[in-house]
Tab-separated table of C-alpha atoms in Angstrom:
chain	number	residue	atom	x	y	z
A	788	ASP	CA	104.794	107.544	107.067
A	789	SER	CA	104.945	105.941	103.620
A	790	GLY	CA	101.379	106.917	102.723
A	791	VAL	CA	100.362	103.275	102.306
A	792	THR	CA	97.699	102.179	104.795
A	793	GLN	CA	97.053	98.583	105.760
A	794	THR	CA	94.207	97.349	107.933
A	795	PRO	CA	93.917	95.641	110.279
A	796	LYS	CA	97.320	95.839	111.965
A	797	HIS	CA	96.788	92.560	113.795
A	798	LEU	CA	94.472	89.643	113.132
A	799	ILE	CA	94.031	86.424	115.083
A	800	THR	CA	91.856	83.721	113.607
A	801	ALA	CA	91.338	79.969	113.710
A	802	THR	CA	92.398	77.363	111.180
A	803	GLY	CA	89.942	76.873	108.360
A	804	GLN	CA	88.690	80.442	108.510
A	805	ARG	CA	88.790	83.157	105.857
A	806	VAL	CA	90.165	86.679	106.289
A	807	THR	CA	90.483	89.806	104.171
A	808	LEU	CA	93.411	92.176	104.402
A	809	ARG	CA	93.010	95.673	103.054
A	810	CYS	CA	95.491	98.085	101.507
A	811	SER	CA	95.105	101.720	100.501
A	812	PRO	CA	97.998	102.795	98.262
A	813	ARG	CA	99.643	106.212	98.218
A	814	SER	CA	97.560	108.845	96.505
A	815	GLY	CA	98.078	108.561	92.758
A	816	ASP	CA	99.913	105.228	92.832
A	817	LEU	CA	98.462	102.758	90.347
A	818	SER	CA	100.442	99.656	91.299
A	819	VAL	CA	99.865	97.554	94.397
A	820	TYR	CA	102.097	94.672	95.462
A	821	TRP	CA	101.441	92.060	98.150
A	822	TYR	CA	104.240	90.308	100.049
A	823	GLN	CA	104.318	87.672	102.777
A	824	GLN	CA	107.036	87.576	105.418
A	825	SER	CA	107.081	84.387	107.461
A	826	LEU	CA	109.445	83.715	110.361
A	827	ASP	CA	113.071	83.625	109.151
A	828	GLN	CA	111.931	84.207	105.601
A	829	GLY	CA	112.465	87.132	103.338
A	830	LEU	CA	109.660	89.020	101.704
A	831	GLN	CA	107.911	86.573	99.396
A	832	PHE	CA	106.256	88.233	96.431
A	833	LEU	CA	102.621	87.180	96.115
A	834	ILE	CA	100.936	89.286	93.460
A	835	GLN	CA	100.892	92.695	91.778
A	836	TYR	CA	97.991	94.731	90.422
A	837	TYR	CA	98.219	97.734	88.146
A	838	ASN	CA	95.191	100.003	87.739
A	839	GLY	CA	92.780	97.202	88.543
A	840	GLU	CA	94.389	94.485	86.448
A	841	GLU	CA	96.570	91.614	87.660
A	842	ARG	CA	100.078	92.383	86.442
A	843	ALA	CA	102.409	89.772	87.923
A	844	LYS	CA	102.043	86.676	90.056
A	845	GLY	CA	104.509	85.155	92.456
A	846	ASN	CA	104.292	82.352	94.996
A	847	ILE	CA	100.624	82.860	95.791
A	848	LEU	CA	98.679	79.830	96.963
A	849	GLU	CA	95.404	78.888	95.298
A	850	ARG	CA	93.695	79.484	98.654
A	851	PHE	CA	94.733	83.134	98.390
A	852	SER	CA	93.283	85.706	96.028
A	853	ALA	CA	93.503	89.431	95.580
A	854	GLN	CA	91.868	92.235	93.684
A	855	GLN	CA	92.271	95.943	93.094
A	856	PHE	CA	89.154	98.074	93.049
A	857	PRO	CA	88.313	101.134	90.891
A	858	ASP	CA	89.380	103.447	93.727
A	859	LEU	CA	92.759	101.595	93.604
A	860	HIS	CA	92.575	100.075	97.060
A	861	SER	CA	93.364	96.377	97.163
A	862	GLU	CA	92.256	93.407	99.198
A	863	LEU	CA	94.047	90.119	99.827
A	864	ASN	CA	91.718	87.246	100.672
A	865	LEU	CA	93.117	84.256	102.530
A	866	SER	CA	90.865	81.218	102.897
A	867	SER	CA	91.008	77.762	104.496
A	868	LEU	CA	93.679	79.170	106.745
A	869	GLU	CA	96.434	76.917	108.050
A	870	LEU	CA	98.874	77.432	110.915
A	871	GLY	CA	101.633	78.005	108.373
A	872	ASP	CA	99.824	81.035	106.979
A	873	SER	CA	100.746	82.961	110.130
A	874	ALA	CA	102.961	85.760	108.867
A	875	LEU	CA	103.341	89.463	108.261
A	876	TYR	CA	101.578	90.541	105.090
A	877	PHE	CA	102.878	93.706	103.484
A	878	CYS	CA	101.319	95.820	100.823
A	879	ALA	CA	103.390	98.214	98.733
A	880	SER	CA	102.499	100.735	96.055
A	881	SER	CA	104.332	102.508	93.278
A	882	PRO	CA	103.260	105.139	90.771
A	883	ARG	CA	104.122	103.181	87.632
A	884	HIS	CA	103.799	99.472	86.947
A	885	SER	CA	107.520	99.132	86.389
A	886	ASN	CA	108.880	101.646	88.855
A	887	THR	CA	112.133	100.763	90.556
A	888	GLU	CA	110.877	101.709	93.967
A	889	ALA	CA	107.894	100.624	96.020
A	890	PHE	CA	106.543	102.184	99.211
A	891	PHE	CA	105.490	99.756	101.917
A	892	GLY	CA	102.722	99.859	104.470
A	893	GLN	CA	103.298	98.805	108.069
A	894	GLY	CA	101.936	95.341	107.454
A	895	THR	CA	99.198	93.144	108.870
A	896	ARG	CA	100.302	90.503	111.343
A	897	LEU	CA	98.142	87.420	110.879
A	898	THR	CA	98.161	84.739	113.547
A	899	VAL	CA	96.338	81.501	112.818
A	900	VAL	CA	95.622	79.413	115.924
B	200	ASP	CA	114.768	78.282	94.607
B	201	GLN	CA	116.027	81.544	96.074
B	202	GLN	CA	116.967	83.952	93.330
B	203	VAL	CA	118.240	86.609	95.740
B	204	LYS	CA	120.449	85.436	98.590
B	205	GLN	CA	121.756	87.240	101.633
B	206	ASN	CA	123.980	84.662	103.260
B	207	SER	CA	124.741	86.587	106.454
B	208	PRO	CA	121.717	86.649	108.778
B	209	SER	CA	123.406	89.216	111.003
B	210	LEU	CA	126.372	91.567	111.158
B	211	SER	CA	127.855	93.640	113.995
B	212	VAL	CA	129.925	96.731	113.251
B	213	GLN	CA	131.530	99.340	115.483
B	214	GLU	CA	130.048	102.822	115.270
B	215	GLY	CA	132.067	104.965	112.861
B	216	ARG	CA	133.408	101.993	110.893
B	217	ILE	CA	132.281	100.721	107.510
B	218	SER	CA	129.344	98.296	107.259
B	219	ILE	CA	129.362	96.018	104.228
B	220	LEU	CA	126.243	94.013	103.444
B	221	ASN	CA	126.417	91.427	100.700
B	222	CYS	CA	123.891	89.963	98.315
B	223	ASP	CA	124.123	87.319	95.575
B	224	TYR	CA	121.633	86.625	92.820
B	225	THR	CA	121.135	83.892	90.268
B	226	ASN	CA	118.933	85.461	87.598
B	227	SER	CA	120.853	87.397	84.951
B	228	MET	CA	117.583	88.965	83.716
B	229	PHE	CA	117.266	91.267	86.738
B	230	ASP	CA	117.499	94.870	85.525
B	231	TYR	CA	117.421	96.805	88.799
B	232	PHE	CA	118.727	96.063	92.264
B	233	LEU	CA	117.442	97.742	95.386
B	234	TRP	CA	118.250	97.922	99.066
B	235	TYR	CA	115.540	98.379	101.679
B	236	LYS	CA	115.889	99.039	105.384
B	237	LYS	CA	113.404	97.762	107.935
B	238	TYR	CA	112.908	98.722	111.563
B	239	PRO	CA	110.796	96.544	113.890
B	240	ALA	CA	107.036	97.068	113.579
B	241	GLU	CA	107.487	99.106	110.393
B	242	GLY	CA	107.341	98.315	106.701
B	243	PRO	CA	110.560	98.277	104.661
B	244	THR	CA	111.739	101.651	103.373
B	245	PHE	CA	113.667	102.183	100.177
B	246	LEU	CA	117.330	103.070	100.617
B	247	ILE	CA	119.193	103.013	97.322
B	248	SER	CA	119.065	101.285	93.954
B	249	ILE	CA	121.323	100.530	91.020
B	250	SER	CA	120.611	99.769	87.400
B	251	SER	CA	122.135	96.611	85.955
B	252	ILE	CA	124.042	98.763	83.452
B	253	LYS	CA	125.999	100.511	86.213
B	254	ASP	CA	128.567	99.216	88.662
B	255	LYS	CA	128.298	101.845	91.395
B	256	ASN	CA	125.748	104.226	92.831
B	257	GLU	CA	126.380	106.547	95.736
B	258	ASP	CA	123.967	108.485	97.953
B	259	GLY	CA	125.497	110.169	100.970
B	260	ARG	CA	126.834	107.542	103.357
B	261	PHE	CA	125.411	104.712	101.241
B	262	THR	CA	127.100	103.186	98.207
B	263	VAL	CA	125.958	100.150	96.284
B	264	PHE	CA	128.397	98.184	94.126
B	265	LEU	CA	127.315	95.745	91.435
B	266	ASN	CA	129.529	93.012	90.000
B	267	LYS	CA	127.503	91.472	87.193
B	268	SER	CA	130.040	88.825	86.263
B	269	ALA	CA	129.963	87.509	89.826
B	270	LYS	CA	126.213	88.188	90.202
B	271	HIS	CA	127.021	89.981	93.421
B	272	LEU	CA	126.130	93.313	94.926
B	273	SER	CA	127.074	94.986	98.149
B	274	LEU	CA	125.904	97.925	100.215
B	275	HIS	CA	128.542	100.013	101.986
B	276	ILE	CA	127.588	102.329	104.826
B	277	VAL	CA	130.307	104.780	105.863
B	278	PRO	CA	130.510	105.840	108.631
B	279	SER	CA	128.091	103.542	110.426
B	280	GLN	CA	125.759	105.240	112.894
B	281	PRO	CA	123.545	103.863	115.697
B	282	GLY	CA	120.413	104.635	113.669
B	283	ASP	CA	121.648	102.265	110.967
B	284	SER	CA	120.818	99.296	113.209
B	285	ALA	CA	118.018	97.584	111.289
B	286	VAL	CA	117.318	94.687	108.943
B	287	TYR	CA	118.539	95.310	105.396
B	288	PHE	CA	116.864	93.599	102.470
B	289	CYS	CA	118.458	93.221	99.083
B	290	ALA	CA	115.932	93.098	96.226
B	291	ALA	CA	116.049	92.606	92.490
B	292	ARG	CA	113.566	93.497	89.794
B	293	GLN	CA	112.615	91.547	86.709
B	294	ASN	CA	109.781	93.056	84.675
B	295	ASP	CA	107.187	93.914	87.308
B	296	LYS	CA	108.287	91.549	90.058
B	297	ILE	CA	110.522	92.692	92.880
B	298	ILE	CA	112.174	89.697	94.549
B	299	PHE	CA	113.616	90.106	98.042
B	300	GLY	CA	116.322	88.276	99.947
B	301	LYS	CA	115.876	87.077	103.532
B	302	GLY	CA	117.574	90.121	105.005
B	303	THR	CA	120.646	90.832	107.131
B	304	ARG	CA	120.265	92.253	110.627
B	305	LEU	CA	122.866	94.973	111.179
B	306	HIS	CA	123.893	95.877	114.735
B	307	ILE	CA	125.906	99.045	115.200
B	308	LEU	CA	127.935	98.758	118.392
B	309	PRO	CA	128.760	101.840	120.503
């Protein structure tokens, strides 16, 4: 158990809908990262937050947004969903914004039908 | 444009032998390189890392080698064990981004 909790574990929704994925980092970790893993793809970096502030941005679509709340949990919002958004979404946390290591949650599997 | 490349999607190795997983990168600004291991239905777990100023780091059965001139790193597992069967991701860090490769699935054969 990495200490990072992601909910829900599975999500099935229709195209055009909006979903919110939630991540609770390890106790004391200030950084939260979001990654997307599509079929046959590696882990694509989406976005990083550090202590409530956006720290780094990767290949995140404009239809996607994220935030980190004062209690340090984070949410990833995906809107106007398309079939191609079906993927595993991982959250990771680390204690410092530039730590070499990140601890991953078990992921949320999103299926868009 | 893939900055971190793992060109072998899968690798099969006999139990007890050496497993060598390879990774190439294009960005010379990466300052740390990491290897993660992933079992099905679980998130990736950190295995070992190496700073860009070193050329070797060893932790038990796992050794990572870095060749900066070739922009290449490799993970050696000796001896390979059945529990090592998993997907291995190579990752590289630049500032606060950690960029992952597509992974290599390692099968340890009995």
